[in-house]
PDB file of C-alpha atoms in Angstrom:
ATOM      1  CA  VAL P 283      -1.125 -11.469   1.559  1.00  0.00           C
ATOM      2  CA  SER P 284      -3.281 -11.645   4.684  1.00  0.00           C
ATOM      3  CA  LEU P 285      -5.283 -14.549   3.256  1.00  0.00           C
ATOM      4  CA  ALA P 286      -2.149 -16.442   2.197  1.00  0.00           C
ATOM      5  CA  THR P 287      -0.434 -15.995   5.560  1.00  0.00           C
ATOM      6  CA  ALA P 288      -3.639 -16.972   7.388  1.00  0.00           C
ATOM      7  CA  ALA P 289      -3.593 -20.199   5.371  1.00  0.00           C
ATOM      8  CA  VAL P 290      -0.005 -20.813   6.494  1.00  0.00           C
ATOM      9  CA  SER P 291      -1.090 -20.353  10.115  1.00  0.00           C
ATOM     10  CA  ALA P 292      -4.125 -22.572   9.623  1.00  0.00           C
ATOM     11  CA  ILE P 293      -1.943 -25.372   8.282  1.00  0.00           C
ATOM     12  CA  LEU P 294       1.029 -25.026  10.649  1.00  0.00           C
ATOM     13  CA  GLY P 295      -0.779 -23.489  13.618  1.00  0.00           C
ATOM     14  CA  MET P 296       1.653 -20.548  13.558  1.00  0.00           C
ATOM     15  CA  ALA P 297       4.144 -18.577  11.398  1.00  0.00           C
ATOM     16  CA  GLY P 298       1.662 -16.638   9.253  1.00  0.00           C
ATOM     17  CA  GLY P 299       1.715 -13.555  11.468  1.00  0.00           C
ATOM     18  CA  ILE P 300       5.423 -12.944  11.170  1.00  0.00           C
ATOM     19  CA  LEU P 301       5.238 -13.410   7.391  1.00  0.00           C
ATOM     20  CA  LEU P 302       2.441 -10.854   7.159  1.00  0.00           C
ATOM     21  CA  LEU P 303       4.328  -8.377   9.319  1.00  0.00           C
ATOM     22  CA  ALA P 304       7.448  -8.732   7.165  1.00  0.00           C
ATOM     23  CA  VAL P 305       5.466  -7.796   4.058  1.00  0.00           C
ATOM     24  CA  MET P 306       3.746  -4.891   5.831  1.00  0.00           C
ATOM     25  CA  LEU P 307       7.089  -3.480   6.957  1.00  0.00           C
ATOM     26  CA  LEU P 308       8.141  -3.200   3.318  1.00  0.00           C
ATOM     27  CA  TYR P 309       5.437  -0.558   2.839  1.00  0.00           C
ATOM     28  CA  LEU P 310       4.603   0.904   6.271  1.00  0.00           C
ATOM     29  CA  ASP P 311       6.443   2.389   9.230  1.00  0.00           C
ATOM     30  CA  PRO P 312       6.366   0.089  12.283  1.00  0.00           C
ATOM     31  CA  VAL P 313       4.124   2.467  14.252  1.00  0.00           C
ATOM     32  CA  VAL P 314       1.479   1.926  11.532  1.00  0.00           C
ATOM     33  CA  ALA P 315       2.294  -1.658  10.550  1.00  0.00           C
ATOM     34  CA  ILE P 316       2.081  -3.103  14.075  1.00  0.00           C
ATOM     35  CA  PRO P 317      -1.513  -2.022  14.872  1.00  0.00           C
ATOM     36  CA  VAL P 318      -2.701  -2.774  11.301  1.00  0.00           C
ATOM     37  CA  HIS P 319      -1.059  -6.188  11.608  1.00  0.00           C
ATOM     38  CA  ALA P 320      -2.844  -6.680  14.942  1.00  0.00           C
ATOM     39  CA  ILE P 321      -6.218  -5.987  13.311  1.00  0.00           C
ATOM     40  CA  ALA P 322      -5.555  -8.422  10.463  1.00  0.00           C
ATOM     41  CA  GLN P 323      -4.195 -11.108  12.772  1.00  0.00           C
ATOM     42  CA  LEU P 324      -7.013 -10.670  15.280  1.00  0.00           C
ATOM     43  CA  ALA P 325      -9.456 -12.018  12.704  1.00  0.00           C
ATOM     44  CA  SER P 326      -7.173 -14.900  11.755  1.00  0.00           C
ATOM     45  CA  ASN P 327      -6.369 -15.953  15.328  1.00  0.00           C
ATOM     46  CA  THR P 328      -9.929 -15.482  16.576  1.00  0.00           C
ATOM     47  CA  SER P 329     -11.313 -17.700  13.830  1.00  0.00           C
ATOM     48  CA  ARG P 330      -8.752 -20.420  14.622  1.00  0.00           C
ATOM     49  CA  SER P 331      -9.443 -20.221  18.344  1.00  0.00           C
ATOM     50  CA  LEU P 332     -13.206 -20.409  17.750  1.00  0.00           C
ATOM     51  CA  ALA P 333     -12.750 -23.418  15.463  1.00  0.00           C
ATOM     52  CA  HIS P 334     -10.787 -25.152  18.238  1.00  0.00           C
ATOM     53  CA  TRP P 335     -12.731 -23.698  21.185  1.00  0.00           C
ATOM     54  CA  ARG P 336     -13.132 -27.035  22.968  1.00  0.00           C
ATOM     55  CA  SER P 337      -9.399 -27.758  22.686  1.00  0.00           C
ATOM     56  CA  ILE P 338      -8.156 -24.488  24.214  1.00  0.00           C
ATOM     57  CA  ARG P 339      -6.181 -25.130  27.381  1.00  0.00           C
ATOM     58  CA  ARG P 340      -7.669 -22.540  29.696  1.00  0.00           C
ATOM     59  CA  ASP P 341      -5.126 -23.445  32.383  1.00  0.00           C
ATOM     60  CA  LEU P 342      -2.522 -21.911  30.042  1.00  0.00           C
ATOM     61  CA  LEU P 343      -4.620 -19.101  28.545  1.00  0.00           C
ATOM     62  CA  LEU P 344      -5.889 -17.515  31.767  1.00  0.00           C
ATOM     63  CA  PRO P 345      -2.462 -17.030  33.406  1.00  0.00           C
ATOM     64  CA  TYR P 346      -1.165 -15.739  30.049  1.00  0.00           C
ATOM     65  CA  LEU P 347      -3.703 -12.901  30.160  1.00  0.00           C
ATOM     66  CA  ILE P 348      -2.759 -11.523  33.591  1.00  0.00           C
ATOM     67  CA  LEU P 349       0.254  -9.360  32.629  1.00  0.00           C
ATOM     68  CA  LEU P 350      -0.385  -9.036  28.897  1.00  0.00           C
ATOM     69  CA  LEU P 351      -1.940  -5.561  28.876  1.00  0.00           C
ATOM     70  CA  PRO P 352      -0.002  -3.987  31.777  1.00  0.00           C
ATOM     71  CA  ALA P 353       3.313  -5.038  30.229  1.00  0.00           C
ATOM     72  CA  GLY P 354       2.261  -3.641  26.859  1.00  0.00           C
ATOM     73  CA  LEU P 355       1.713  -0.243  28.444  1.00  0.00           C
ATOM     74  CA  LEU P 356       5.437  -0.120  29.171  1.00  0.00           C
ATOM     75  CA  SER P 357       6.605  -0.617  25.590  1.00  0.00           C
ATOM     76  CA  VAL P 358       4.107   1.323  23.454  1.00  0.00           C
ATOM     77  CA  PRO P 359       6.029   4.615  23.904  1.00  0.00           C
ATOM     78  CA  LEU P 360       9.124   2.987  22.378  1.00  0.00           C
ATOM     79  CA  THR P 361       7.185   2.107  19.237  1.00  0.00           C
ATOM     80  CA  ARG P 362       5.458   5.467  19.007  1.00  0.00           C
ATOM     81  CA  HIS P 363       8.648   7.496  19.397  1.00  0.00           C
ATOM     82  CA  GLY P 364      11.353   5.144  18.154  1.00  0.00           C
ATOM     83  CA  PRO P 365      13.079   5.678  14.811  1.00  0.00           C
ATOM     84  CA  PRO P 366      11.347   3.461  12.190  1.00  0.00           C
ATOM     85  CA  ASP P 367      14.600   1.946  10.914  1.00  0.00           C
ATOM     86  CA  LEU P 368      15.689   1.043  14.446  1.00  0.00           C
ATOM     87  CA  LEU P 369      12.326  -0.639  15.060  1.00  0.00           C
ATOM     88  CA  ARG P 370      12.583  -2.559  11.770  1.00  0.00           C
ATOM     89  CA  SER P 371      16.040  -3.719  12.851  1.00  0.00           C
ATOM     90  CA  LEU P 372      14.750  -4.808  16.273  1.00  0.00           C
ATOM     91  CA  ILE P 373      11.963  -6.775  14.596  1.00  0.00           C
ATOM     92  CA  GLY P 374      14.455  -8.418  12.223  1.00  0.00           C
ATOM     93  CA  VAL P 375      16.833  -9.362  15.038  1.00  0.00           C
ATOM     94  CA  PHE P 376      13.926 -10.672  17.099  1.00  0.00           C
ATOM     95  CA  VAL P 377      12.738 -12.909  14.258  1.00  0.00           C
ATOM     96  CA  LEU P 378      16.251 -14.245  13.646  1.00  0.00           C
ATOM     97  CA  VAL P 379      16.874 -14.952  17.323  1.00  0.00           C
ATOM     98  CA  ALA P 380      13.411 -16.484  17.823  1.00  0.00           C
ATOM     99  CA  THR P 381      13.912 -18.691  14.780  1.00  0.00           C
ATOM    100  CA  TRP P 382      17.511 -19.840  15.197  1.00  0.00           C
ATOM    101  CA  ARG P 383      18.455 -19.171  18.824  1.00  0.00           C
ATOM    102  CA  ARG P 384      15.231 -19.552  20.775  1.00  0.00           C
ATOM    103  CA  GLU P 385      17.186 -20.492  23.888  1.00  0.00           C
ATOM    104  CA  TRP P 386      18.562 -16.931  24.012  1.00  0.00           C
ATOM    105  CA  LEU P 387      15.034 -15.651  24.637  1.00  0.00           C
ATOM    106  CA  LEU P 388      14.848 -17.774  27.787  1.00  0.00           C
ATOM    107  CA  LEU P 389      17.689 -15.776  29.372  1.00  0.00           C
ATOM    108  CA  GLY P 390      19.109 -18.880  31.011  1.00  0.00           C
ATOM    109  CA  VAL P 391      15.815 -19.936  32.624  1.00  0.00           C
ATOM    110  CA  ARG P 392      14.680 -23.545  32.298  1.00  0.00           C
ATOM    111  CA  PRO P 393      10.899 -23.225  31.656  1.00  0.00           C
ATOM    112  CA  GLU P 394      10.164 -26.739  32.893  1.00  0.00           C
ATOM    113  CA  ALA P 395      11.512 -25.723  36.327  1.00  0.00           C
ATOM    114  CA  VAL P 396       8.872 -22.985  36.668  1.00  0.00           C
ATOM    115  CA  PRO P 397       5.335 -24.025  37.690  1.00  0.00           C
ATOM    116  CA  LEU P 398       2.961 -23.976  34.710  1.00  0.00           C
ATOM    117  CA  GLY P 399       0.693 -21.151  35.931  1.00  0.00           C
ATOM    118  CA  LEU P 400       3.591 -18.852  36.818  1.00  0.00           C
ATOM    119  CA  ARG P 401       5.403 -19.781  33.597  1.00  0.00           C
ATOM    120  CA  PHE P 402       2.476 -18.694  31.421  1.00  0.00           C
ATOM    121  CA  THR P 403       1.886 -15.551  33.493  1.00  0.00           C
ATOM    122  CA  LEU P 404       5.502 -14.556  32.770  1.00  0.00           C
ATOM    123  CA  VAL P 405       5.243 -15.582  29.102  1.00  0.00           C
ATOM    124  CA  GLY P 406       2.121 -13.420  28.764  1.00  0.00           C
ATOM    125  CA  GLY P 407       3.892 -10.507  30.405  1.00  0.00           C
ATOM    126  CA  LEU P 408       6.906 -10.809  28.119  1.00  0.00           C
ATOM    127  CA  ALA P 409       4.640 -11.196  25.088  1.00  0.00           C
ATOM    128  CA  GLY P 410       2.770  -8.075  26.200  1.00  0.00           C
ATOM    129  CA  LEU P 411       6.055  -6.196  26.525  1.00  0.00           C
ATOM    130  CA  LEU P 412       7.389  -7.403  23.161  1.00  0.00           C
ATOM    131  CA  GLY P 413       4.141  -7.178  21.171  1.00  0.00           C
ATOM    132  CA  PRO P 414       3.971  -3.399  20.660  1.00  0.00           C
ATOM    133  CA  VAL P 415       7.660  -3.325  19.672  1.00  0.00           C
ATOM    134  CA  VAL P 416       8.103  -6.424  17.475  1.00  0.00           C
ATOM    135  CA  GLY P 417       4.489  -6.916  16.405  1.00  0.00           C
ATOM    136  CA  ALA P 418       4.379 -10.698  16.056  1.00  0.00           C
ATOM    137  CA  THR P 419       5.153 -12.598  19.238  1.00  0.00           C
ATOM    138  CA  GLY P 420       4.363 -16.048  17.869  1.00  0.00           C
ATOM    139  CA  PRO P 421       8.042 -16.967  17.472  1.00  0.00           C
ATOM    140  CA  PHE P 422       8.578 -16.055  21.127  1.00  0.00           C
ATOM    141  CA  ILE P 423       5.633 -17.914  22.667  1.00  0.00           C
ATOM    142  CA  ALA P 424       5.699 -21.033  20.465  1.00  0.00           C
ATOM    143  CA  PRO P 425       8.567 -22.815  22.276  1.00  0.00           C
ATOM    144  CA  PHE P 426       6.690 -22.576  25.573  1.00  0.00           C
ATOM    145  CA  PHE P 427       3.781 -24.521  24.068  1.00  0.00           C
ATOM    146  CA  LEU P 428       5.727 -27.008  21.972  1.00  0.00           C
ATOM    147  CA  GLY P 429       7.310 -28.908  24.852  1.00  0.00           C
ATOM    148  CA  LEU P 430       4.079 -29.541  26.772  1.00  0.00           C
ATOM    149  CA  GLY P 431       2.810 -32.584  24.871  1.00  0.00           C
ATOM    150  CA  LEU P 432      -0.324 -30.790  23.661  1.00  0.00           C
ATOM    151  CA  SER P 433      -2.438 -32.380  20.955  1.00  0.00           C
ATOM    152  CA  ARG P 434      -2.367 -30.656  17.569  1.00  0.00           C
ATOM    153  CA  PHE P 435      -5.771 -29.081  18.226  1.00  0.00           C
ATOM    154  CA  GLU P 436      -4.812 -27.936  21.736  1.00  0.00           C
ATOM    155  CA  LEU P 437      -1.664 -26.344  20.336  1.00  0.00           C
ATOM    156  CA  ILE P 438      -3.473 -24.555  17.517  1.00  0.00           C
ATOM    157  CA  GLY P 439      -6.444 -23.449  19.639  1.00  0.00           C
ATOM    158  CA  THR P 440      -4.461 -22.307  22.661  1.00  0.00           C
ATOM    159  CA  THR P 441      -1.747 -20.441  20.765  1.00  0.00           C
ATOM    160  CA  ALA P 442      -4.413 -18.818  18.568  1.00  0.00           C
ATOM    161  CA  ALA P 443      -6.370 -17.692  21.658  1.00  0.00           C
ATOM    162  CA  CYS P 444      -3.211 -16.288  23.272  1.00  0.00           C
ATOM    163  CA  GLN P 445      -2.252 -14.521  20.063  1.00  0.00           C
ATOM    164  CA  ALA P 446      -5.779 -13.121  19.603  1.00  0.00           C
ATOM    165  CA  ALA P 447      -5.635 -11.711  23.128  1.00  0.00           C
ATOM    166  CA  GLY P 448      -2.255 -10.164  22.379  1.00  0.00           C
ATOM    167  CA  HIS P 449      -3.522  -8.550  19.185  1.00  0.00           C
ATOM    168  CA  LEU P 450      -6.596  -7.240  20.979  1.00  0.00           C
ATOM    169  CA  ALA P 451      -4.320  -5.759  23.655  1.00  0.00           C
ATOM    170  CA  LYS P 452      -2.141  -4.070  20.991  1.00  0.00           C
ATOM    171  CA  ILE P 453      -5.204  -2.604  19.265  1.00  0.00           C
ATOM    172  CA  GLY P 454      -6.354  -1.141  22.583  1.00  0.00           C
ATOM    173  CA  LEU P 455      -2.876   0.154  23.398  1.00  0.00           C
ATOM    174  CA  PHE P 456      -2.328   1.863  20.052  1.00  0.00           C
TER     175      PHE P 456
END
């Protein structure tokens, strides 16, 4: 399943992580599935970011990293102590909202009105906060990259690098 979902991500540049997490949640409690998912996805995202190393937009990646780990510290206790079925429900609702109502995740903020560096610092912080609870933050961060006019390789490399950093943070946190 990990290989198949990595292929999906390699082709589309995203979406494989959430598919892998969905399968893992069929067999594992979220407190186990989320860090195991992070380990599997770390390899997938790292390989994609290394393949596109020259295309990574560091002006987006570096601000993204600033709040990633500190924000994750706030939400790990929820995952560790939350009821597994509640966490599965939160993950399901998150995926549905991120897929069909992405604008709800913006909470009324127009991203284009926020300077790029600050925007990606906040996106990294929110991804850090969400990551330990919902596992796969790709559906959340993708819209922030899609409207920037990035080339295909910049999109794949930069989102993969951001996701790899998020998975590394989750591994450290768990």
